[in-house]
Coordinates of C-alpha atoms and ligand atoms in Angstrom, one line a residue:
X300 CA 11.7 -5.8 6.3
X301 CA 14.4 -4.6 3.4
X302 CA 14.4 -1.4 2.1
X303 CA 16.4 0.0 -1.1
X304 CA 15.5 3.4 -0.6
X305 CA 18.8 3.9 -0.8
X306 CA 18.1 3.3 -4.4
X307 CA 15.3 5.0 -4.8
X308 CA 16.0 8.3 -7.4
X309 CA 18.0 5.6 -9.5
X310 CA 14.9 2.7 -9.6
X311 CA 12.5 6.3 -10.0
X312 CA 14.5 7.1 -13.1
X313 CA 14.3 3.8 -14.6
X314 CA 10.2 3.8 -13.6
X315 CA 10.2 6.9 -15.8
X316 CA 12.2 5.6 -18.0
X317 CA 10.0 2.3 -18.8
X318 CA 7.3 3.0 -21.5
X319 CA 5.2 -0.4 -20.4
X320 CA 5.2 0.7 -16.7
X321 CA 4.0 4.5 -17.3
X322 CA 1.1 2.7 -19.9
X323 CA -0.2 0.6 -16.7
X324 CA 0.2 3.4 -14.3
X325 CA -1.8 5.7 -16.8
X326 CA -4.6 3.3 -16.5
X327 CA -4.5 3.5 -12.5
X328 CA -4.6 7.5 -12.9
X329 CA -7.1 7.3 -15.4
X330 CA -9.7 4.6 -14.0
X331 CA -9.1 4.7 -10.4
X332 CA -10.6 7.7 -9.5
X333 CA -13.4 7.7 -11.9
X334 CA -14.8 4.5 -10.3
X335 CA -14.2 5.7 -7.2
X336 CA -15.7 8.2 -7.5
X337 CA -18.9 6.5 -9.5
X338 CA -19.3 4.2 -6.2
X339 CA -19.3 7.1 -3.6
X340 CA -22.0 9.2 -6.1
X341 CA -24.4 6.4 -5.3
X342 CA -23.9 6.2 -1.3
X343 CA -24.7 9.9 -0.1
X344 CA -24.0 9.0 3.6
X345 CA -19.9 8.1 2.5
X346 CA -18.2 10.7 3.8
X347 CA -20.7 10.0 7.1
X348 CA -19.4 6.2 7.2
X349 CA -15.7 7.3 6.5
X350 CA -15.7 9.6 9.8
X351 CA -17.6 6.7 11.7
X352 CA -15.0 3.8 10.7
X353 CA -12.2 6.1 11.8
X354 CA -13.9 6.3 14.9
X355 CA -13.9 2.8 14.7
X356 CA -10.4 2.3 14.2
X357 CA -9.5 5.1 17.0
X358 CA -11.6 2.7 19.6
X359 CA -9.9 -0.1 18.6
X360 CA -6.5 1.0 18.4
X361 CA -6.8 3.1 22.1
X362 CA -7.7 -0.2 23.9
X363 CA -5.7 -2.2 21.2
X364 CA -4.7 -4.7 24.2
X365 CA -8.1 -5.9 25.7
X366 CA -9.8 -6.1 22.2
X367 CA -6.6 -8.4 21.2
X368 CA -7.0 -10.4 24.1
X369 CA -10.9 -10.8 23.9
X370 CA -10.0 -11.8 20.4
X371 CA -7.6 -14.5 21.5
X372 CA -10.4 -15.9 24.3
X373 CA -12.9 -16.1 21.8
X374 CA -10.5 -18.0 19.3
X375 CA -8.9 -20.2 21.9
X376 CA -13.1 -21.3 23.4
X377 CA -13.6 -21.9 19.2
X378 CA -10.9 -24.4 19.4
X379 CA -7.9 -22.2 17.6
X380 CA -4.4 -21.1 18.8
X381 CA -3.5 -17.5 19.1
X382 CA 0.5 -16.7 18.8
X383 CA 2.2 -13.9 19.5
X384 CA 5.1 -12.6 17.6
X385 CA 6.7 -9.7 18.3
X386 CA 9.0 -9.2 15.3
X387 CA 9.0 -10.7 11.6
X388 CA 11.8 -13.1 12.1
X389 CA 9.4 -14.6 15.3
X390 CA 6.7 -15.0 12.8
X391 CA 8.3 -17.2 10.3
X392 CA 9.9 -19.6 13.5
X393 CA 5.8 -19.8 14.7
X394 CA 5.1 -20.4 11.1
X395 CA 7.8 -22.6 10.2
X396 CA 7.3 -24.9 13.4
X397 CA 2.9 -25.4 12.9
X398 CA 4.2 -26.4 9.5
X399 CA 6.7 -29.0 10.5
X400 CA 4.0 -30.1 13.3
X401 CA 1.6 -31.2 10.7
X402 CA 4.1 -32.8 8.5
X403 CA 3.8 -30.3 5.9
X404 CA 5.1 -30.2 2.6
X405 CA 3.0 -28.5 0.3
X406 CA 1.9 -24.8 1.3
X407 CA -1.1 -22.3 -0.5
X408 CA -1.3 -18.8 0.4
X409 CA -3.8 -15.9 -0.2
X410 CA -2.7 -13.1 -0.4
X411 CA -1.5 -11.0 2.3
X412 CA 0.8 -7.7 2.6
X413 CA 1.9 -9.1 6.0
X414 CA 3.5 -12.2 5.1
X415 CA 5.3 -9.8 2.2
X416 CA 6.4 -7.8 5.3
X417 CA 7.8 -10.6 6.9
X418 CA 9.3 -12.2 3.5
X419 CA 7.6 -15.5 4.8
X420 CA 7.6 -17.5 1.3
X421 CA 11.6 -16.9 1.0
X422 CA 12.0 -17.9 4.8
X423 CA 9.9 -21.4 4.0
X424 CA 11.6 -21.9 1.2
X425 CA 14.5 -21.2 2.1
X426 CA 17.3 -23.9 0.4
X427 CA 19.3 -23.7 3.0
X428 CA 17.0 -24.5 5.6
X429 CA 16.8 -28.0 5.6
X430 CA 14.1 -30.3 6.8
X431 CA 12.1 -27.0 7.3
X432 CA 11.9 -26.4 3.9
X433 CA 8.2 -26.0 2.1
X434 CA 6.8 -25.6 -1.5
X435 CA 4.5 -22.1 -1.5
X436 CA 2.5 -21.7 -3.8
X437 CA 0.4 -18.0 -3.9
X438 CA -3.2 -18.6 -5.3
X439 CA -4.0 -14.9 -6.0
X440 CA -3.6 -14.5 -9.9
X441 CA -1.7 -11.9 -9.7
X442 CA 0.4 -13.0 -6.7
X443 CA 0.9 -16.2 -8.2
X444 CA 2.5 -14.5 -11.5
X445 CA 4.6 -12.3 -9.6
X446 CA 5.8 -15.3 -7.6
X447 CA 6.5 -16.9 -11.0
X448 CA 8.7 -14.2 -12.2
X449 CA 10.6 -13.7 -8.5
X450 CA 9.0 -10.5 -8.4
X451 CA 7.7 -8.1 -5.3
X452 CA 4.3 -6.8 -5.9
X453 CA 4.1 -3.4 -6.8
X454 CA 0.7 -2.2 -5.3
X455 CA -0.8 -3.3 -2.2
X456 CA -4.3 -4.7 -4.0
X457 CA -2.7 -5.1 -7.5
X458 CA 0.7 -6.9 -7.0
X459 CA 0.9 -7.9 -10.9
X460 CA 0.2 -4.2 -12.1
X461 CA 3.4 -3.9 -13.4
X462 CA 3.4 -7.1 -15.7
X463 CA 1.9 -7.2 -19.5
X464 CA -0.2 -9.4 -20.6
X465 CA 2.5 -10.8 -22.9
X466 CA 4.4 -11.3 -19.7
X467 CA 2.2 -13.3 -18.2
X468 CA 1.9 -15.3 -21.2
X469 CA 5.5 -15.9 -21.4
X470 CA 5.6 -16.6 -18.0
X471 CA 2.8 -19.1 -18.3
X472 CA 4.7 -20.8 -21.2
X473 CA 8.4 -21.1 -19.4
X474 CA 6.8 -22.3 -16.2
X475 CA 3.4 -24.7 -16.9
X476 CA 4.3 -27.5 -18.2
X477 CA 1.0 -28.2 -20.4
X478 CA 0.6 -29.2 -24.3
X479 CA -1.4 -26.4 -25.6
X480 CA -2.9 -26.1 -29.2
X481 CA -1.8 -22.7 -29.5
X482 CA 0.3 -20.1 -27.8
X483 CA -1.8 -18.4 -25.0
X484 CA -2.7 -14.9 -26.0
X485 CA -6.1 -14.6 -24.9
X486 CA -6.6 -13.5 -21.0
X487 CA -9.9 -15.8 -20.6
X488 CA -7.3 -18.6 -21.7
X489 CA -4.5 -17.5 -19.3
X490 CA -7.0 -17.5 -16.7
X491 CA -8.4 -21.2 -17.3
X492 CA -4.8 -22.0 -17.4
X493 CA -3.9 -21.2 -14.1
X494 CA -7.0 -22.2 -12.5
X495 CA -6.0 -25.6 -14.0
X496 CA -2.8 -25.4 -12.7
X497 CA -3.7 -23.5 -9.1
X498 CA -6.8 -26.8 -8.8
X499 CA -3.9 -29.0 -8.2
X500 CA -1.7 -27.4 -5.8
X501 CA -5.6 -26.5 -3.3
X502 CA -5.8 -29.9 -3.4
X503 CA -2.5 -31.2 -2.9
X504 CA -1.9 -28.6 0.0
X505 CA -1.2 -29.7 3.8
X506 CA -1.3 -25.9 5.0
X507 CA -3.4 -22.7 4.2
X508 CA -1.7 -19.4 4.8
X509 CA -4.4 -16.3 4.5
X510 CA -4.0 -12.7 5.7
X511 CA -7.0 -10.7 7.5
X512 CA -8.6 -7.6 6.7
X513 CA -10.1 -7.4 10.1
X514 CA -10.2 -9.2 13.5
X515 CA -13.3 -8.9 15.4
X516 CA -12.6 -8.7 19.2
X517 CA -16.6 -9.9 20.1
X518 CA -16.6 -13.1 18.3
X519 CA -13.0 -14.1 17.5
X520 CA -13.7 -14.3 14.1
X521 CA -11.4 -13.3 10.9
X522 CA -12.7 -11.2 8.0
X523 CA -11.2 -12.2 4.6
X524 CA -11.9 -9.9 1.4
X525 CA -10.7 -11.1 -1.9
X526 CA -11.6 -11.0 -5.5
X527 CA -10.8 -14.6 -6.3
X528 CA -12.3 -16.4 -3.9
X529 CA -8.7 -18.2 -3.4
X530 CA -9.0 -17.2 0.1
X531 CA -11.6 -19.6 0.8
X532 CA -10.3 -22.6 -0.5
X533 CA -7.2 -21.7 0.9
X534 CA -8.4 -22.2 4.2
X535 CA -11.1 -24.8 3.9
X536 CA -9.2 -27.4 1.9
X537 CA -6.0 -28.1 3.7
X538 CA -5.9 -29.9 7.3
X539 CA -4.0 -27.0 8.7
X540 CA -5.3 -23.1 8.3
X541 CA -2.9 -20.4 9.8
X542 CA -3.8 -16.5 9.9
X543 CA -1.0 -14.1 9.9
X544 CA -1.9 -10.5 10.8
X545 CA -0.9 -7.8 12.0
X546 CA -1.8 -6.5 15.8
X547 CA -3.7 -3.4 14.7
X548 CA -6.5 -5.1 11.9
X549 CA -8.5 -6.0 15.2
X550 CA -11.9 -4.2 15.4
X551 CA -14.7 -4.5 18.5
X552 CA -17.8 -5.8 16.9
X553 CA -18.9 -7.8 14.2
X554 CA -21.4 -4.5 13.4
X555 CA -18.0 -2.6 12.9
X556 CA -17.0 -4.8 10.2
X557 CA -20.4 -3.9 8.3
X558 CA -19.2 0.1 8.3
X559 CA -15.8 -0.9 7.6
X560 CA -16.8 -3.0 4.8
X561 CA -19.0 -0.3 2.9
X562 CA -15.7 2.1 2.8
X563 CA -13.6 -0.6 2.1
X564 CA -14.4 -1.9 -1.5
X565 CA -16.1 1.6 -2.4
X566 CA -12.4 3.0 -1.8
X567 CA -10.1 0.5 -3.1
X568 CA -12.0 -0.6 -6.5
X569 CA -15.0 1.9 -6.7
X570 CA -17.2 -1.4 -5.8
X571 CA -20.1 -2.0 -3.2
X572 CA -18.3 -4.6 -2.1
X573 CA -15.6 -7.2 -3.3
X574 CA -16.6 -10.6 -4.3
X575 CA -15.5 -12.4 -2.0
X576 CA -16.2 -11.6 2.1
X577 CA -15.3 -14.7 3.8
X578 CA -16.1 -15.1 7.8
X579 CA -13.6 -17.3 9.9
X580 CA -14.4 -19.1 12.4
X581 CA -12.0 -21.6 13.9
X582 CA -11.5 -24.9 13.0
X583 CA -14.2 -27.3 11.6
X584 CA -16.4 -28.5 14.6
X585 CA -18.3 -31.6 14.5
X586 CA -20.9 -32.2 12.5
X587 CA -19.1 -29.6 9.9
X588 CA -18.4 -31.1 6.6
X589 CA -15.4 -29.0 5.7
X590 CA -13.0 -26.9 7.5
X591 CA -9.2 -27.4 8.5
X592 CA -8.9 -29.8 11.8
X593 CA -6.1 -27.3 12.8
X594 CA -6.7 -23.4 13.3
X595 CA -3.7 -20.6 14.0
X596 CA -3.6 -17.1 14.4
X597 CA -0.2 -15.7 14.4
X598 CA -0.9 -11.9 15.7
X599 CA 2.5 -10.3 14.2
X600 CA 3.4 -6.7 15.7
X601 CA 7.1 -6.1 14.0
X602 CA 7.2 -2.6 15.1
X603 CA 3.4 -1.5 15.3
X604 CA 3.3 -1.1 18.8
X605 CA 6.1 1.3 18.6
X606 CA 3.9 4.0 16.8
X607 CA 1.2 3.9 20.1
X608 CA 1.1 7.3 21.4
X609 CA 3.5 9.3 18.6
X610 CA 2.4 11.1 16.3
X611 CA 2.1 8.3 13.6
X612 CA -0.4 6.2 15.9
X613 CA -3.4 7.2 13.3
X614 CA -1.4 5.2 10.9
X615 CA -3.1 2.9 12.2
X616 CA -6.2 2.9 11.7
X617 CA -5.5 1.8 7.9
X618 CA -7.1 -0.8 6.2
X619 CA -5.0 -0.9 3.3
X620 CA -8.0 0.0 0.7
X621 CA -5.1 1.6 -1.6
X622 CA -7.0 4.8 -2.6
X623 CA -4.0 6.8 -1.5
X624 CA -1.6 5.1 -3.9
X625 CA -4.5 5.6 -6.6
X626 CA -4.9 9.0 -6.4
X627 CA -1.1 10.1 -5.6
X628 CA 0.7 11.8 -8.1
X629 CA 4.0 10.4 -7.2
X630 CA 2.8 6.6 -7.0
X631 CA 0.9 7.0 -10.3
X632 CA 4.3 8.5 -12.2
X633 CA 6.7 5.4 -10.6
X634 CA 4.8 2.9 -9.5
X635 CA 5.4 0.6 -6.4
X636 CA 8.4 -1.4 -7.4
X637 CA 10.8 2.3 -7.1
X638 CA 9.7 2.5 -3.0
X639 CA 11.9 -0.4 -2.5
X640 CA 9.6 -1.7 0.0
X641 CA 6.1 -3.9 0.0
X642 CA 4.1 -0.9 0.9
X643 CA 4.4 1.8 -1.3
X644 CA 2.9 5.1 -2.5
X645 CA 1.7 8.1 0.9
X646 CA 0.9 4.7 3.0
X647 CA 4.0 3.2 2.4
X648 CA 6.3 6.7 2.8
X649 CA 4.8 6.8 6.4
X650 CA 4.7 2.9 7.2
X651 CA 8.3 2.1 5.9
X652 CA 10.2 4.2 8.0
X653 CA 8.0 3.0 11.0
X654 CA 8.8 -0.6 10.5
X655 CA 12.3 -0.4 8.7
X656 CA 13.7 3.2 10.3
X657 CA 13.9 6.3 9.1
X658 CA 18.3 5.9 8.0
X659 CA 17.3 3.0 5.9
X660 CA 13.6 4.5 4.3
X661 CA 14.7 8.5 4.5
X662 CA 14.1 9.2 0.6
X663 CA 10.5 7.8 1.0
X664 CA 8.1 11.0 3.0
X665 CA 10.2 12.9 0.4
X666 CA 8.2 11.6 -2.2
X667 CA 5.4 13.5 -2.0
X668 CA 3.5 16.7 -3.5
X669 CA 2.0 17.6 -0.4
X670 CA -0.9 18.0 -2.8
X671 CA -3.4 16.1 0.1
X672 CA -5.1 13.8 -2.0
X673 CA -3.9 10.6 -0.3
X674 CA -5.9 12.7 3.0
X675 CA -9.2 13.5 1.4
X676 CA -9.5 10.0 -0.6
X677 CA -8.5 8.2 2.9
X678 CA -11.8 6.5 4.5
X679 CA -10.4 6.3 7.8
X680 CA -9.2 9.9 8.1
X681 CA -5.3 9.2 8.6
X682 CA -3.8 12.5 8.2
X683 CA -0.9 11.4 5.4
X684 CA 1.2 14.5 4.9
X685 CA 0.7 15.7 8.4
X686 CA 2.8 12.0 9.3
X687 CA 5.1 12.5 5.5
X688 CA 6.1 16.3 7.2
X689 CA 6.7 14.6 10.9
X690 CA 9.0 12.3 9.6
X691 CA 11.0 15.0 7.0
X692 CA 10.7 17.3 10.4
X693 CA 12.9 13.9 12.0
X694 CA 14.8 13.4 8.9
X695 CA 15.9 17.3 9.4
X696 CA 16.9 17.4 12.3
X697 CA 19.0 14.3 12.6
X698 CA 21.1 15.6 10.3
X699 CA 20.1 12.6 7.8
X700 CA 18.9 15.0 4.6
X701 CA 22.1 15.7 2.4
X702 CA 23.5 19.2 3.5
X703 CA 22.5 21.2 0.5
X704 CA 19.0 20.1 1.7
X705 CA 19.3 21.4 5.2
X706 CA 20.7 24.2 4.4
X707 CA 18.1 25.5 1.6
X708 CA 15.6 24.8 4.2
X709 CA 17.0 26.8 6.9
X710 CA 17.3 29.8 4.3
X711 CA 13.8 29.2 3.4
X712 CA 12.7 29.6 6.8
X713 CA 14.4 33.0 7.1
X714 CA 12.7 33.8 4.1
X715 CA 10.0 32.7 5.6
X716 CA 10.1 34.5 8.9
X717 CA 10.5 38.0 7.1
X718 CA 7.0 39.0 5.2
X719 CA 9.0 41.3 2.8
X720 CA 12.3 40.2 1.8
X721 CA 10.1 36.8 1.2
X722 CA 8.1 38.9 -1.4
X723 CA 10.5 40.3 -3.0
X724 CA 12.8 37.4 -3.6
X725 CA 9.8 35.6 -4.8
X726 CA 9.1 38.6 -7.6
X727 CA 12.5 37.9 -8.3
X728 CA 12.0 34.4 -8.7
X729 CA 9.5 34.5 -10.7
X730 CA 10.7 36.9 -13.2
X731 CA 13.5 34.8 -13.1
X732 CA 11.5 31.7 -14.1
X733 CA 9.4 33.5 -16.7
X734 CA 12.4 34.2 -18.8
X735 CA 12.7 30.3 -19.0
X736 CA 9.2 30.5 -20.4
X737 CA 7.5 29.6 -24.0
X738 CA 3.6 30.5 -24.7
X739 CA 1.9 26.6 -25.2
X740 CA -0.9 25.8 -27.6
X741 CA -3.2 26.8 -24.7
X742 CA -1.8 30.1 -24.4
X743 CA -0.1 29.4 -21.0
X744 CA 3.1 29.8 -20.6
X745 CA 5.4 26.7 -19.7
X746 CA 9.0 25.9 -18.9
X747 CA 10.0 23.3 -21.1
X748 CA 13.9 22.8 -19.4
X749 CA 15.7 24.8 -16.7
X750 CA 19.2 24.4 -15.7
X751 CA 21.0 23.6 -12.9
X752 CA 19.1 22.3 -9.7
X753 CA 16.1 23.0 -11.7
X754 CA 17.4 20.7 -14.7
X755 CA 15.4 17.7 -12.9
X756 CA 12.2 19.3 -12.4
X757 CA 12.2 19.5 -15.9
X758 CA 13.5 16.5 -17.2
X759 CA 10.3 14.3 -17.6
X760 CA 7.4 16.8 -17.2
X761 CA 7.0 20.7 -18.3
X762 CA 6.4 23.4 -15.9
X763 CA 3.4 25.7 -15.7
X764 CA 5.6 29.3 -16.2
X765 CA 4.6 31.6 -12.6
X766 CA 2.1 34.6 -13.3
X767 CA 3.1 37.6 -14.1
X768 CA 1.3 39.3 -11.0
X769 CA 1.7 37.4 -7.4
X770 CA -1.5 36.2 -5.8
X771 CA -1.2 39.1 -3.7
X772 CA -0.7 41.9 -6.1
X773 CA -3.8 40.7 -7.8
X774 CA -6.0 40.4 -4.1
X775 CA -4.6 43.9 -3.4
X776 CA -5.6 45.0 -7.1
X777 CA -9.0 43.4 -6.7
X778 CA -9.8 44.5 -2.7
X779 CA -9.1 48.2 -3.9
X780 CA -11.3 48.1 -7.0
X781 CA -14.3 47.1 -4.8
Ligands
SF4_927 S1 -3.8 5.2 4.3 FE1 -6.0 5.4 4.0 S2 -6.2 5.5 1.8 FE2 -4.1 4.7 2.1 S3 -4.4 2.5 2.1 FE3 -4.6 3.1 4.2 S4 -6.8 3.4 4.5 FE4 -6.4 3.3 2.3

């Protein structure tokens, strides 16, 4: 899994920087949580379901090894494979050999975070690779634009978010070759464009890759959500249908997928559900009149079990519904592409560093508010910041956070540690900071630029000037009023 968060206050400048991105991001701050919020208002038993699928996903994960291998039983008596691979690289070489085994050629995917993990369309198509070498097409609209441009997505359930519709146009134009009457402008034309185009690669295909938003231990079946309905046809046309997941989307029942479900669109989209739930089942049996001959589960781990029994076990539990990235102030002002990695925003910042390192991913559980939103929009309870501090705790203490860092924070717990001395340096601070002040149209008082250290706090946002009276002061004014 690469990371460039050595890169990452560079690409978050630039994210800033780019008027078109900070347009599309507005419409994720602005929309997001207003239809999320619409879909919960209608279900007054949501915060009742969210504890009860994180109880879901705490059963599962705590005997993560017998619901896997009741999955795999259940698959193997429906006439599927189960493989195991333990790291990314393992993955591609199952991939890459049930591929070769069917004669393959042509490839369609749905989309799926895992094989972006795993960087399995640049592993199949590799140039280099020979005989092993496939075509890969991506049938989610917005994956297959992306894939188009040779871009990585830049949020987990949007991956296009980033991309105009002028992009997409002049994508369309410099890759379809089709005679057109007039340039495309029009999205309902775009659209009908690549269905045309996306018809002939379903039916051309000798392989369907899909992802899975759940495994269900009891029945061995695989729960596909998608907007498109690309999933289906992805694996229902071709001969050959592979799954690639990773170890922890396994849940006991298939009446655990009905709670999971009603959290899951509500959360990601602010819909009941999405359009598109698809149950499957193994390959086609007889008598069925559709269904790939072939059926594949590759159950990909690439550093999941590691986080059993640490502190970052709860991560989990998630079922990457994206409300965290929705609702986070940091994800909303740069976007996915500046995390450097396929999972981005509070999710990613704990994730990456799991899968990739913490040397490699350190910037990343710095890029938070510790504002809690990603925790109280989360239906599956996973304490974020509790897992963003963990990791800076790590980063701390192996010495990896630059040394101006570590030592602010080791005068800030001095501070911290002496009641008065941190009151009065704070007075000073803020008397300090309120000379930096101008009165706004509001009234308020706001920083608009501060020098030095501060100079980048400033730089793309203004800061609310401190009181004039500490929190305190005013409690003790107000307690001996009473
Ligand atoms: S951490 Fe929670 S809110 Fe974020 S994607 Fe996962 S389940 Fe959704």
């Amino acid at each position: 899994m690469q990371t460039t968060s050595s890169q990452f206050p560079a690409l978050t400048r630039e994210a800033l920087a780019n008027r078109t991105l900070q347009d599309s991001l507005d419409g994720v701050r602005r929309i997001m949580p207003e239809l999320r919020t619409a879909a919960l208002n209608e279900m007054p038993d949501f915060e009742a379901t969210c504890d009860r699928a994180a109880e879901i996903r705490n059963t599962a994960i705590a005997r993560l090894d017998e619901y896997l291998q009741q999955f795999e039983r259940q698959v193997q008596a429906a006439g599927g494979q189960v493989h195991w691979a333990a790291t990314g690289d393992e993955a591609c070489q199952i991939i890459g050999r049930i591929c070769s085994a069917a004669g393959a050629e042509k490839i369609i995917k749905s989309k799926s975070m895992v094989t972006e993990e795993i960087e399995l369309n640049a592993w199949l198509e590799d140039p280099e690779a020979g005989d092993r070498r496939f075509e890969v097409t991506e049938t989610d609209l917005g994956e297959y634009i992306i894939q188009l441009r040779g871009e990585k997505p830049s949020h987990i359930l949007a991956p296009s978010l980033h991309v105009t519709l002028e992009e997409v146009a002049e994508t369309f134009h410099a890759h379809h070759k089709i005679e057109r009457q007039q340039p495309l402008s029009d999205p309902a034309d775009m659209l009908r464009e690549a269905r045309q185009v996306l018809r002939d690669k379903f039916l051309a295909a000798d392989v369907g890759i899909t992802g899975a938003n759940f495994l269900v231990a009891e029945t061995g079946g695989v729960v596909i959500v998608t907007n498109e309905g690309n999933a289906d046809l992805t694996a229902c046309l071709p001969d050959t249908h592979i799954v690639v997941t990773g170890i922890e989307k396994v849940v006991p029942t298939l009446d655990d997928v009905g709670v999971l479900l009603r959290v899951l669109a509500r959360s990601a989209i602010g819909e009941r559900l999405s359009n598109y739930t698809t149950f499957v089942q193994g390959p086609r049996r007889t008598g069925d009149s559709s269904g790939p001959g072939n059926y594949h589960v590759v159950l990909l781990d690439n550093g999941r079990s590691n986080l059993l029994g640490t502190e970052f076990q709860d991560m989990l539990r998630c079922i990457r519904c994206s409300a965290c990235l929705n609702h986070c102030p940091v994800y909303t002002a740069i976007g996915g592409h500046a995390y450097g990695s396929v999972y981005s925003g509070p999710m990613g910042a704990v994730l990456t560093p799991a899968f990739a390192g913490l040397s490699p991913a350190a910037h990343l559980p710095n890029a938070s508010t510790f504002c809690g939103r990603c925790e109280s929009v989360c239906p599956v309870r996973i304490p974020l910041p509790k897992m963003l501090r963990h990791w800076r705790e790590q980063e701390f203490h192996q010495k990896m956070a630059p040394a101006g860092q570590r030592i602010g924070l080791q005068w800030w717990a001095i501070l911290n540690r002496r009641p008065s001395i941190y009151r009065g340096a704070m007075r000073l601070v803020a008397i300090t900071l309120r000379r930096f002040s101008t009165t706004g149209e509001n009234g308020r008082r706001w920083i608009r630029r501060l020098p030095w250290l501060g100079a980048a706090w400033t730089q793309h946002r203004d800061m609310a000037a401190p009181a004039s009276e500490s929190f305190q002061t005013q409690w003790r004014r107000r307690e001996s009023a009473k």
